[in-house]
Amino acid sequence: STMWTIILALSAVALAAYYLSGFGNPFKKHGIPYRKSLPIVGCSWDLFYQRETVADIMQYNYNLHKDAKYVVYYEFMQPVFVIRDIELIKSITVKNFEHFVNHQTLITGDSDLLFSKNLFILKDDEWRNLRNAASPTFTTSKIKSMFVLMNDCAKRYGELLSKLPDDKKVLELKDVFTRCTNDIIASCTFGINVDSMTDRENKFYVYGRQATNFGRTNIIKFFMARHFPFLYKLFRIKIVDPKIEKFFMDVVTENIKTRVEKGISRPDMIQLLMETKGKELTVEDIISQVFIFYVGGLENVSTMMCFAAHEVGINPKIQKKLQDEIDDALAKNDGEITYEAMNGMKYLDAVVNETLRHYPIAAVTDRKCTKRVCIGNRFVVEEGSYIQIPIYGLQHDSQYFENPDTFDPERFMDKSKKFNSGAYLPFGLGPRVCIGNRFALLKTKVLLFHLFAKCTLKPCEKTRIPLQLTRSASAMIAEDGYWFQIEPRREICPVHVHSDSGSKVY
């Protein structure tokens, strides 16, 4: 047995040397820039071993060859084409969309009901039908109807943070923003009122945090679902814990049942999706959509809020300019903020846009070729090819953004600081762009508005400058949290907060 062990070890070393040298690599033969990979695992070990942040890994792949239109690396044994050229990206996502309708396979079948039927996962006609059915939920009028729910919740949090006792003013913002985001989404999506600052262990918050834990275990599960779906199905692996799945399924099912029986109508996502049920959407479809909006919103919006608050908090000039715009909006609207007034706030918009550029929600997005096609002059994409669009790489490329590593909202205000809008893709591009992007943007703006209307952030001893990203997650998250001292503002425009007992002015 010792001899066989030696033979296998030597074979593995020889195979590794063969791969690393590039011999037999079709991309080397054709002069295509590629990243040398390990046998079998390809370059996937970077994420598993967690030696680098996800941003560093994607940036390394993007910069393999700075003059190339695309480069290649291996994800396990599958080649991944990283498209660096903006025109090729437009061609793939828009012009030749019919050849690139789908994302790479992630989860299929019924083993994960909460994931397998959502818009990001579905393919071809199933995706088209559900997208067409769900699109009316995100029209301007429907989003505007949910603004009131968001605004009331965000105002309460702004008021709470402005009245913290002296010994509680130093806070880790991720916890606070996740709780606030949880309450807003519970209201706007499920029609349920939750107070996560008071009831700190409520099931919505606890299960939501568990469902958004994208550490090493879930990274392995996602990779298995993508590259070894037969094993994923064979072992009946589930991304979502069964008790969490049951909780959310019961909540939505009972919610729908109660509304139908009692004729209840509320301006939230379940209601809007219910209005299309019977036409194209089933109850299972509704459950899957509201769950993915909840999970995606809980993690993405709270993290986006943290990055935005961090950059504003360490830049006094940016904070002052943002607060001046907020005060002006309140003064013009008698202490209230309306949907229209918030959408007219150019600097708030610029702060959020720059946050999404500097810290995109997703470092990459992808497509899978469903039919052989030639795009550009010479780029032939074979059926089954895996295409990756490097959002983080593009948005940190000095060719497209001046001083890309500097947080500068003015680049979205000052027309003289031009940048190539084709390289700004925080929510993707084309028909498969994130359907909930306006919903996510509004939640973020409402939260930032009420935070800086009532409070000023000041760096404290625990504030990391510059911010360091963690290597222990598949998403961009700060290594040591987002710590700030929160101080109440003085001499500010009063904000009207509605309650059951009437309107109060603070």
Short mmCIF file of C-alpha atoms in Angstrom, two decimals, residues 12-491:
data_model
loop_
_atom_site.label_atom_id
_atom_site.label_comp_id
_atom_site.label_asym_id
_atom_site.label_seq_id
_atom_site.Cartn_x
_atom_site.Cartn_y
_atom_site.Cartn_z
CA ALA A 12 -0.37 13.98 -8.58
CA VAL A 13 2.85 16.01 -8.56
CA ALA A 14 3.46 15.25 -12.23
CA LEU A 15 -0.10 16.16 -13.12
CA ALA A 16 0.18 19.40 -11.16
CA ALA A 17 3.44 20.28 -12.90
CA TYR A 18 1.81 19.51 -16.25
CA TYR A 19 -1.09 21.85 -15.58
CA LEU A 20 1.01 24.59 -14.04
CA SER A 21 3.42 24.58 -16.97
CA GLY A 22 0.54 25.19 -19.33
CA PHE A 23 1.22 22.16 -21.56
CA GLY A 24 -1.97 20.87 -23.06
CA ASN A 25 -3.77 24.10 -22.18
CA PRO A 26 -5.85 25.09 -25.22
CA PHE A 27 -5.76 28.76 -24.25
CA LYS A 28 -1.97 28.87 -24.28
CA LYS A 29 -1.96 27.30 -27.74
CA HIS A 30 -4.25 30.05 -29.05
CA GLY A 31 -2.45 32.88 -27.29
CA ILE A 32 -5.34 33.64 -24.91
CA PRO A 33 -4.23 35.08 -21.54
CA TYR A 34 -5.03 32.56 -18.82
CA ARG A 35 -4.30 31.94 -15.16
CA LYS A 36 -2.30 28.84 -14.32
CA SER A 37 -4.39 26.48 -12.24
CA LEU A 38 -4.17 23.46 -9.98
CA PRO A 39 -5.48 20.12 -11.27
CA ILE A 40 -9.15 19.43 -10.63
CA VAL A 41 -9.81 22.40 -8.31
CA GLY A 42 -8.53 25.00 -10.78
CA CYS A 43 -8.33 28.40 -9.06
CA SER A 44 -11.23 27.66 -6.71
CA TRP A 45 -8.86 26.89 -3.86
CA ASP A 46 -8.40 30.63 -3.33
CA LEU A 47 -11.93 30.96 -1.99
CA PHE A 48 -11.83 27.74 0.02
CA TYR A 49 -8.47 28.43 1.62
CA GLN A 50 -9.42 32.09 2.18
CA ARG A 51 -5.92 33.46 1.77
CA GLU A 52 -7.23 36.57 -0.01
CA THR A 53 -10.40 38.64 0.07
CA VAL A 54 -12.96 38.00 -2.65
CA ALA A 55 -12.20 41.51 -4.01
CA ASP A 56 -8.46 40.73 -4.25
CA ILE A 57 -9.13 37.43 -6.01
CA MET A 58 -11.43 39.00 -8.60
CA GLN A 59 -9.04 41.92 -9.10
CA TYR A 60 -6.14 39.54 -9.68
CA ASN A 61 -8.11 37.66 -12.34
CA TYR A 62 -9.19 40.93 -13.97
CA ASN A 63 -5.60 42.20 -14.14
CA LEU A 64 -4.08 39.04 -15.64
CA HIS A 65 -3.56 40.96 -18.88
CA LYS A 66 -4.44 44.64 -18.93
CA ASP A 67 -4.65 44.92 -22.71
CA ALA A 68 -6.74 41.80 -23.30
CA LYS A 69 -10.45 41.89 -24.11
CA TYR A 70 -10.91 38.75 -22.04
CA VAL A 71 -8.85 36.37 -19.90
CA VAL A 72 -9.46 32.83 -18.69
CA TYR A 73 -9.11 30.97 -15.41
CA TYR A 74 -10.42 27.60 -14.20
CA GLU A 75 -13.16 27.08 -11.65
CA PHE A 76 -12.58 23.43 -10.87
CA MET A 77 -12.31 21.92 -14.35
CA GLN A 78 -14.49 24.52 -16.06
CA PRO A 79 -12.88 27.43 -17.91
CA VAL A 80 -14.27 30.84 -16.99
CA PHE A 81 -14.05 33.69 -19.50
CA VAL A 82 -13.57 37.01 -17.69
CA ILE A 83 -14.77 39.71 -20.09
CA ARG A 84 -12.76 42.93 -19.72
CA ASP A 85 -14.01 44.77 -22.80
CA ILE A 86 -17.07 46.99 -22.27
CA GLU A 87 -18.38 46.52 -25.80
CA LEU A 88 -18.18 42.74 -25.49
CA ILE A 89 -20.06 42.97 -22.19
CA LYS A 90 -22.83 45.01 -23.84
CA SER A 91 -22.97 42.52 -26.69
CA ILE A 92 -23.33 39.57 -24.30
CA THR A 93 -25.86 41.14 -21.94
CA VAL A 94 -27.93 43.17 -24.41
CA LYS A 95 -27.35 42.69 -28.16
CA ASN A 96 -26.86 38.91 -28.06
CA PHE A 97 -28.89 38.35 -24.91
CA GLU A 98 -30.81 35.43 -26.45
CA HIS A 99 -27.55 33.47 -26.48
CA PHE A 100 -26.80 34.35 -22.85
CA VAL A 101 -30.16 34.29 -21.08
CA ASN A 102 -29.15 32.20 -18.10
CA HIS A 103 -26.84 32.41 -15.15
CA GLN A 104 -24.54 29.49 -14.47
CA THR A 105 -26.43 26.57 -12.89
CA LEU A 106 -26.61 27.07 -9.16
CA ILE A 107 -29.46 25.12 -7.61
CA THR A 108 -31.94 22.95 -9.47
CA GLY A 109 -34.84 20.74 -8.53
CA ASP A 110 -36.98 20.90 -5.42
CA SER A 111 -34.34 20.24 -2.76
CA ASP A 112 -34.23 23.98 -2.01
CA LEU A 113 -37.67 25.41 -2.71
CA LEU A 114 -36.78 28.81 -1.29
CA PHE A 115 -33.85 29.16 -3.70
CA SER A 116 -34.67 27.03 -6.73
CA LYS A 117 -37.68 29.06 -7.90
CA ASN A 118 -36.34 32.58 -7.53
CA LEU A 119 -35.64 34.89 -10.45
CA PHE A 120 -31.86 34.67 -10.18
CA ILE A 121 -31.85 30.88 -10.47
CA LEU A 122 -34.60 30.22 -13.04
CA LYS A 123 -33.74 29.71 -16.70
CA ASP A 124 -35.16 30.32 -20.17
CA ASP A 125 -38.97 30.41 -20.36
CA GLU A 126 -39.42 29.82 -16.63
CA TRP A 127 -37.35 32.95 -15.98
CA ARG A 128 -39.14 34.97 -18.69
CA ASN A 129 -42.59 34.07 -17.41
CA LEU A 130 -41.78 34.87 -13.80
CA ARG A 131 -39.92 38.06 -14.69
CA ASN A 132 -42.91 39.31 -16.69
CA ALA A 133 -45.26 38.41 -13.85
CA ALA A 134 -43.12 40.03 -11.14
CA SER A 135 -42.09 43.17 -13.04
CA PRO A 136 -45.29 45.14 -12.20
CA THR A 137 -44.33 44.81 -8.52
CA PHE A 138 -41.40 47.17 -9.10
CA THR A 139 -43.03 49.98 -11.05
CA THR A 140 -42.57 53.53 -9.75
CA SER A 141 -46.09 53.67 -8.32
CA LYS A 142 -45.69 50.35 -6.45
CA ILE A 143 -42.30 51.29 -5.00
CA LYS A 144 -43.70 54.68 -4.01
CA SER A 145 -46.49 52.92 -2.10
CA MET A 146 -43.86 51.08 -0.01
CA PHE A 147 -41.94 54.28 0.71
CA VAL A 148 -44.25 55.17 3.62
CA LEU A 149 -43.51 51.83 5.33
CA MET A 150 -39.75 52.26 4.86
CA ASN A 151 -39.80 55.88 5.97
CA ASP A 152 -41.68 55.29 9.23
CA CYS A 153 -39.29 52.52 10.29
CA ALA A 154 -36.14 54.45 9.33
CA LYS A 155 -37.34 57.54 11.23
CA ARG A 156 -37.77 55.51 14.41
CA TYR A 157 -34.21 54.21 14.13
CA GLY A 158 -32.84 57.70 13.48
CA GLU A 159 -34.61 58.92 16.61
CA LEU A 160 -33.38 55.97 18.67
CA LEU A 161 -29.74 56.46 17.64
CA SER A 162 -29.88 60.18 18.41
CA LYS A 163 -30.91 59.46 22.02
CA LEU A 164 -28.33 56.86 23.00
CA PRO A 165 -26.88 57.28 26.52
CA ASP A 166 -23.23 58.33 26.70
CA ASP A 167 -21.99 54.83 27.54
CA LYS A 168 -23.74 53.35 24.47
CA LYS A 169 -22.71 55.88 21.82
CA VAL A 170 -19.85 53.78 20.42
CA LEU A 171 -21.54 51.24 18.17
CA GLU A 172 -20.76 48.56 15.63
CA LEU A 173 -22.96 49.71 12.75
CA LYS A 174 -23.48 46.33 11.05
CA ASP A 175 -25.62 45.06 13.92
CA VAL A 176 -27.74 48.22 14.04
CA PHE A 177 -28.21 48.47 10.27
CA THR A 178 -29.03 44.77 9.94
CA ARG A 179 -31.73 45.10 12.59
CA CYS A 180 -33.16 48.20 10.94
CA THR A 181 -33.04 46.60 7.48
CA ASN A 182 -34.69 43.49 8.92
CA ASP A 183 -37.59 45.55 10.27
CA ILE A 184 -38.05 47.48 7.02
CA ILE A 185 -38.03 44.33 4.87
CA ALA A 186 -40.33 42.48 7.28
CA SER A 187 -42.80 45.33 6.87
CA CYS A 188 -42.38 46.00 3.14
CA THR A 189 -42.15 42.36 2.09
CA PHE A 190 -44.12 40.28 4.59
CA GLY A 191 -46.44 42.92 6.03
CA ILE A 192 -45.27 42.11 9.56
CA ASN A 193 -44.19 44.69 12.13
CA VAL A 194 -40.98 43.76 13.96
CA ASP A 195 -38.88 45.79 16.40
CA SER A 196 -35.45 44.16 16.37
CA MET A 197 -33.85 46.70 18.70
CA THR A 198 -36.31 45.86 21.49
CA ASP A 199 -37.05 42.22 20.67
CA ARG A 200 -33.44 41.41 19.84
CA GLU A 201 -33.93 37.66 19.34
CA ASN A 202 -37.09 37.72 17.22
CA LYS A 203 -37.25 34.85 14.73
CA PHE A 204 -37.23 37.09 11.68
CA TYR A 205 -33.90 38.56 12.68
CA VAL A 206 -32.31 35.35 14.01
CA TYR A 207 -33.32 33.21 11.03
CA GLY A 208 -32.49 35.98 8.58
CA ARG A 209 -28.95 36.22 9.96
CA GLN A 210 -28.54 32.45 9.75
CA ALA A 211 -29.84 32.35 6.18
CA THR A 212 -27.37 35.04 5.08
CA ASN A 213 -24.31 33.34 6.55
CA PHE A 214 -22.17 32.90 3.46
CA GLY A 215 -19.07 31.53 5.14
CA ARG A 216 -16.91 28.61 4.04
CA THR A 217 -19.57 25.91 4.53
CA ASN A 218 -22.09 27.59 2.24
CA ILE A 219 -19.36 28.47 -0.28
CA ILE A 220 -18.64 24.74 -0.58
CA LYS A 221 -22.36 23.98 -0.94
CA PHE A 222 -22.76 26.57 -3.71
CA PHE A 223 -19.70 25.27 -5.57
CA MET A 224 -21.01 21.71 -5.30
CA ALA A 225 -24.42 22.75 -6.62
CA ARG A 226 -22.74 24.54 -9.52
CA HIS A 227 -20.06 22.04 -10.52
CA PHE A 228 -21.25 18.70 -9.10
CA PRO A 229 -25.07 18.91 -9.20
CA PHE A 230 -25.41 15.12 -9.21
CA LEU A 231 -23.70 14.97 -5.79
CA TYR A 232 -25.75 17.90 -4.57
CA LYS A 233 -28.95 16.02 -5.45
CA LEU A 234 -27.65 12.62 -4.36
CA PHE A 235 -26.88 13.79 -0.84
CA ARG A 236 -29.95 16.08 -0.77
CA ILE A 237 -27.84 19.01 0.36
CA LYS A 238 -29.77 22.13 1.32
CA ILE A 239 -28.51 25.70 1.41
CA VAL A 240 -31.28 26.76 3.77
CA ASP A 241 -31.74 25.01 7.11
CA PRO A 242 -35.07 23.07 7.10
CA LYS A 243 -36.37 24.89 10.20
CA ILE A 244 -35.67 28.26 8.53
CA GLU A 245 -37.32 27.08 5.33
CA LYS A 246 -40.41 25.94 7.25
CA PHE A 247 -40.60 29.21 9.19
CA PHE A 248 -40.65 31.40 6.08
CA MET A 249 -42.97 29.09 4.16
CA ASP A 250 -45.45 29.09 7.06
CA VAL A 251 -45.24 32.87 7.45
CA VAL A 252 -46.00 33.54 3.79
CA THR A 253 -48.67 30.84 3.46
CA GLU A 254 -50.55 32.01 6.56
CA ASN A 255 -50.13 35.62 5.50
CA ILE A 256 -51.72 34.97 2.11
CA LYS A 257 -54.50 32.86 3.67
CA THR A 258 -55.39 35.57 6.22
CA ARG A 259 -55.47 38.32 3.60
CA VAL A 260 -57.72 36.31 1.31
CA GLU A 261 -60.13 35.28 4.09
CA LYS A 262 -60.37 38.72 5.70
CA GLY A 263 -60.03 40.87 2.60
CA ILE A 264 -56.94 42.60 3.97
CA SER A 265 -54.90 44.74 1.58
CA ARG A 266 -51.54 46.33 2.40
CA PRO A 267 -48.97 48.15 0.20
CA ASP A 268 -46.24 45.50 0.49
CA MET A 269 -44.57 42.92 -1.73
CA ILE A 270 -46.74 39.95 -0.81
CA GLN A 271 -49.83 41.96 -1.71
CA LEU A 272 -48.37 43.08 -5.03
CA LEU A 273 -47.33 39.54 -5.93
CA MET A 274 -50.72 38.20 -4.81
CA GLU A 275 -52.40 40.49 -7.31
CA THR A 276 -50.75 38.51 -10.12
CA LYS A 277 -51.37 35.09 -8.49
CA GLY A 278 -53.74 33.02 -10.55
CA LYS A 279 -52.40 34.60 -13.70
CA GLU A 280 -48.76 33.53 -13.72
CA LEU A 281 -47.64 33.15 -10.09
CA THR A 282 -48.29 30.24 -7.73
CA VAL A 283 -48.03 30.38 -3.94
CA GLU A 284 -44.66 28.60 -4.22
CA ASP A 285 -43.46 31.28 -6.63
CA ILE A 286 -44.48 34.02 -4.20
CA ILE A 287 -42.75 32.27 -1.28
CA SER A 288 -39.51 31.91 -3.24
CA GLN A 289 -39.51 35.53 -4.43
CA VAL A 290 -40.23 37.16 -1.08
CA PHE A 291 -37.61 34.97 0.58
CA ILE A 292 -34.86 35.92 -1.87
CA PHE A 293 -35.84 39.60 -1.64
CA TYR A 294 -35.69 39.31 2.14
CA VAL A 295 -32.37 37.46 2.31
CA GLY A 296 -30.74 39.50 -0.45
CA GLY A 297 -32.01 42.76 0.98
CA LEU A 298 -31.07 41.95 4.56
CA GLU A 299 -27.41 41.31 3.81
CA ASN A 300 -26.88 43.56 0.80
CA VAL A 301 -28.65 46.69 2.02
CA SER A 302 -27.22 46.51 5.54
CA THR A 303 -23.70 46.01 4.16
CA MET A 304 -24.14 48.82 1.63
CA MET A 305 -25.32 51.04 4.48
CA CYS A 306 -22.23 50.15 6.51
CA PHE A 307 -19.82 51.01 3.71
CA ALA A 308 -21.65 54.26 2.94
CA ALA A 309 -21.78 55.30 6.62
CA HIS A 310 -18.10 54.42 7.08
CA GLU A 311 -16.96 56.56 4.15
CA VAL A 312 -19.22 59.46 5.12
CA GLY A 313 -18.18 59.15 8.77
CA ILE A 314 -14.43 59.37 8.08
CA ASN A 315 -14.84 62.27 5.62
CA PRO A 316 -16.14 65.37 7.48
CA LYS A 317 -16.57 67.39 4.25
CA ILE A 318 -18.72 64.68 2.69
CA GLN A 319 -20.76 64.33 5.89
CA LYS A 320 -21.33 68.11 6.12
CA LYS A 321 -22.41 68.37 2.48
CA LEU A 322 -24.80 65.44 2.86
CA GLN A 323 -26.33 66.83 6.06
CA ASP A 324 -26.76 70.26 4.44
CA GLU A 325 -28.72 68.66 1.60
CA ILE A 326 -30.83 66.67 4.09
CA ASP A 327 -31.59 69.81 6.14
CA ASP A 328 -32.52 71.69 2.98
CA ALA A 329 -34.90 68.92 1.88
CA LEU A 330 -36.62 68.89 5.29
CA ALA A 331 -36.88 72.69 5.38
CA LYS A 332 -38.53 72.75 1.96
CA ASN A 333 -41.06 70.09 2.97
CA ASP A 334 -42.10 71.32 6.43
CA GLY A 335 -40.01 68.74 8.27
CA GLU A 336 -41.31 65.81 6.21
CA ILE A 337 -39.49 63.93 3.49
CA THR A 338 -41.51 62.77 0.51
CA TYR A 339 -40.74 60.15 -2.11
CA GLU A 340 -40.35 62.87 -4.74
CA ALA A 341 -38.10 65.03 -2.55
CA MET A 342 -35.82 62.10 -1.75
CA ASN A 343 -35.46 61.19 -5.40
CA GLY A 344 -34.42 64.79 -6.06
CA MET A 345 -31.49 64.66 -3.63
CA LYS A 346 -28.51 64.61 -5.97
CA TYR A 347 -25.74 64.39 -3.39
CA LEU A 348 -27.40 61.56 -1.46
CA ASP A 349 -27.76 59.79 -4.79
CA ALA A 350 -24.07 60.42 -5.54
CA VAL A 351 -22.99 59.04 -2.15
CA VAL A 352 -24.99 55.84 -2.73
CA ASN A 353 -23.74 55.49 -6.32
CA GLU A 354 -20.12 55.94 -5.24
CA THR A 355 -20.63 53.38 -2.47
CA LEU A 356 -21.88 50.89 -5.05
CA ARG A 357 -18.91 51.66 -7.29
CA HIS A 358 -16.31 51.33 -4.56
CA TYR A 359 -17.99 48.40 -2.76
CA PRO A 360 -20.29 46.66 -5.27
CA ILE A 361 -22.88 44.29 -3.81
CA ALA A 362 -21.58 41.53 -6.10
CA ALA A 363 -17.94 41.46 -7.19
CA VAL A 364 -18.97 39.65 -10.38
CA THR A 365 -22.03 38.52 -12.28
CA ASP A 366 -22.21 35.77 -14.87
CA ARG A 367 -23.88 34.29 -17.94
CA LYS A 368 -23.87 30.89 -19.59
CA CYS A 369 -23.86 30.57 -23.36
CA THR A 370 -26.84 28.55 -24.59
CA LYS A 371 -26.00 28.62 -28.31
CA ARG A 372 -22.72 29.11 -30.21
CA VAL A 373 -22.26 32.73 -31.26
CA CYS A 374 -19.57 35.08 -32.56
CA ILE A 375 -19.41 38.43 -30.82
CA GLY A 376 -17.11 41.29 -31.69
CA ASN A 377 -14.73 40.58 -34.55
CA ARG A 378 -13.19 37.26 -33.52
CA PHE A 379 -14.60 36.10 -30.18
CA VAL A 380 -16.46 32.82 -30.80
CA VAL A 381 -18.32 31.62 -27.72
CA GLU A 382 -19.20 27.94 -27.69
CA GLU A 383 -22.41 26.55 -26.20
CA GLY A 384 -21.97 25.86 -22.49
CA SER A 385 -19.23 28.46 -22.01
CA TYR A 386 -19.21 30.19 -18.64
CA ILE A 387 -18.92 33.98 -18.91
CA GLN A 388 -17.97 36.19 -15.98
CA ILE A 389 -18.52 39.96 -15.90
CA PRO A 390 -16.00 41.50 -13.48
CA ILE A 391 -18.01 44.27 -11.81
CA TYR A 392 -15.40 44.99 -9.13
CA GLY A 393 -12.53 44.96 -11.62
CA LEU A 394 -14.24 47.34 -14.04
CA GLN A 395 -15.28 49.74 -11.29
CA HIS A 396 -11.71 49.87 -9.93
CA ASP A 397 -10.04 50.35 -13.31
CA SER A 398 -8.29 53.72 -13.70
CA GLN A 399 -9.01 53.50 -17.42
CA TYR A 400 -12.67 54.12 -16.58
CA PHE A 401 -12.60 55.88 -13.19
CA GLU A 402 -10.06 58.50 -12.15
CA ASN A 403 -8.39 57.59 -8.83
CA PRO A 404 -10.57 54.47 -8.49
CA ASP A 405 -9.44 53.63 -4.95
CA THR A 406 -10.57 57.04 -3.64
CA PHE A 407 -14.14 57.41 -2.35
CA ASP A 408 -15.38 60.48 -4.24
CA PRO A 409 -19.14 61.12 -4.66
CA GLU A 410 -18.27 64.18 -6.76
CA ARG A 411 -17.51 61.91 -9.71
CA PHE A 412 -21.30 61.40 -9.94
CA MET A 413 -21.97 65.15 -9.54
CA ASP A 414 -19.26 66.87 -11.55
CA LYS A 415 -19.72 66.37 -15.27
CA SER A 416 -16.11 67.40 -15.86
CA LYS A 417 -15.00 64.24 -14.00
CA LYS A 418 -16.16 61.99 -16.78
CA PHE A 419 -16.20 58.24 -16.49
CA ASN A 420 -17.38 55.52 -18.81
CA SER A 421 -20.90 54.63 -17.67
CA GLY A 422 -20.56 51.30 -19.45
CA ALA A 423 -18.10 50.27 -16.73
CA TYR A 424 -20.56 51.05 -13.92
CA LEU A 425 -22.59 47.87 -13.42
CA PRO A 426 -23.53 47.52 -9.72
CA PHE A 427 -26.78 45.69 -10.55
CA GLY A 428 -25.73 44.05 -13.81
CA LEU A 429 -26.87 44.99 -17.31
CA GLY A 430 -29.53 44.09 -19.85
CA PRO A 431 -32.82 42.21 -19.39
CA ARG A 432 -31.31 40.20 -16.54
CA VAL A 433 -30.41 43.29 -14.49
CA CYS A 434 -31.41 42.95 -10.82
CA ILE A 435 -35.19 43.44 -10.72
CA GLY A 436 -35.10 44.77 -7.16
CA ASN A 437 -32.41 47.42 -7.68
CA ARG A 438 -34.72 50.43 -7.24
CA PHE A 439 -36.21 48.86 -4.12
CA ALA A 440 -32.72 48.33 -2.65
CA LEU A 441 -31.59 51.85 -3.55
CA LEU A 442 -34.64 53.43 -1.94
CA LYS A 443 -34.19 51.45 1.29
CA THR A 444 -30.56 52.54 1.47
CA LYS A 445 -31.35 56.21 0.81
CA VAL A 446 -34.15 56.30 3.37
CA LEU A 447 -31.90 54.79 6.05
CA LEU A 448 -28.98 57.10 5.29
CA PHE A 449 -31.30 60.11 5.21
CA HIS A 450 -32.69 59.56 8.70
CA LEU A 451 -29.34 58.53 10.17
CA PHE A 452 -27.62 61.74 9.10
CA ALA A 453 -30.70 63.89 9.68
CA LYS A 454 -30.48 63.13 13.40
CA CYS A 455 -26.88 62.04 13.98
CA THR A 456 -23.24 62.76 13.22
CA LEU A 457 -20.73 59.92 12.96
CA LYS A 458 -17.27 60.36 14.46
CA PRO A 459 -14.37 57.90 14.20
CA CYS A 460 -13.44 56.16 17.46
CA GLU A 461 -10.54 53.99 18.61
CA LYS A 462 -12.04 50.91 16.94
CA THR A 463 -12.63 52.62 13.57
CA ARG A 464 -10.39 51.01 10.93
CA ILE A 465 -8.89 53.56 8.52
CA PRO A 466 -8.42 52.40 5.85
CA LEU A 467 -11.11 49.74 5.99
CA GLN A 468 -9.85 46.16 5.76
CA LEU A 469 -12.01 43.51 4.08
CA THR A 470 -12.30 40.04 5.58
CA ARG A 471 -10.97 36.92 3.89
CA SER A 472 -13.43 34.63 5.67
CA ALA A 473 -16.52 35.37 3.54
CA SER A 474 -17.55 35.13 -0.10
CA ALA A 475 -18.87 38.70 0.01
CA MET A 476 -17.20 42.03 0.76
CA ILE A 477 -17.43 42.61 4.52
CA ALA A 478 -15.15 44.58 6.86
CA GLU A 479 -12.66 42.53 8.87
CA ASP A 480 -13.27 44.13 12.25
CA GLY A 481 -16.72 45.61 11.79
CA TYR A 482 -17.77 49.23 11.31
CA TRP A 483 -17.22 51.09 14.58
CA PHE A 484 -18.22 54.72 15.15
CA GLN A 485 -19.22 57.11 17.87
CA ILE A 486 -22.75 58.39 17.25
CA GLU A 487 -23.50 61.94 18.35
CA PRO A 488 -26.92 63.66 18.20
CA ARG A 489 -27.06 66.70 15.95
CA ARG A 490 -27.99 70.14 17.29
CA GLU A 491 -30.03 72.91 15.66
#
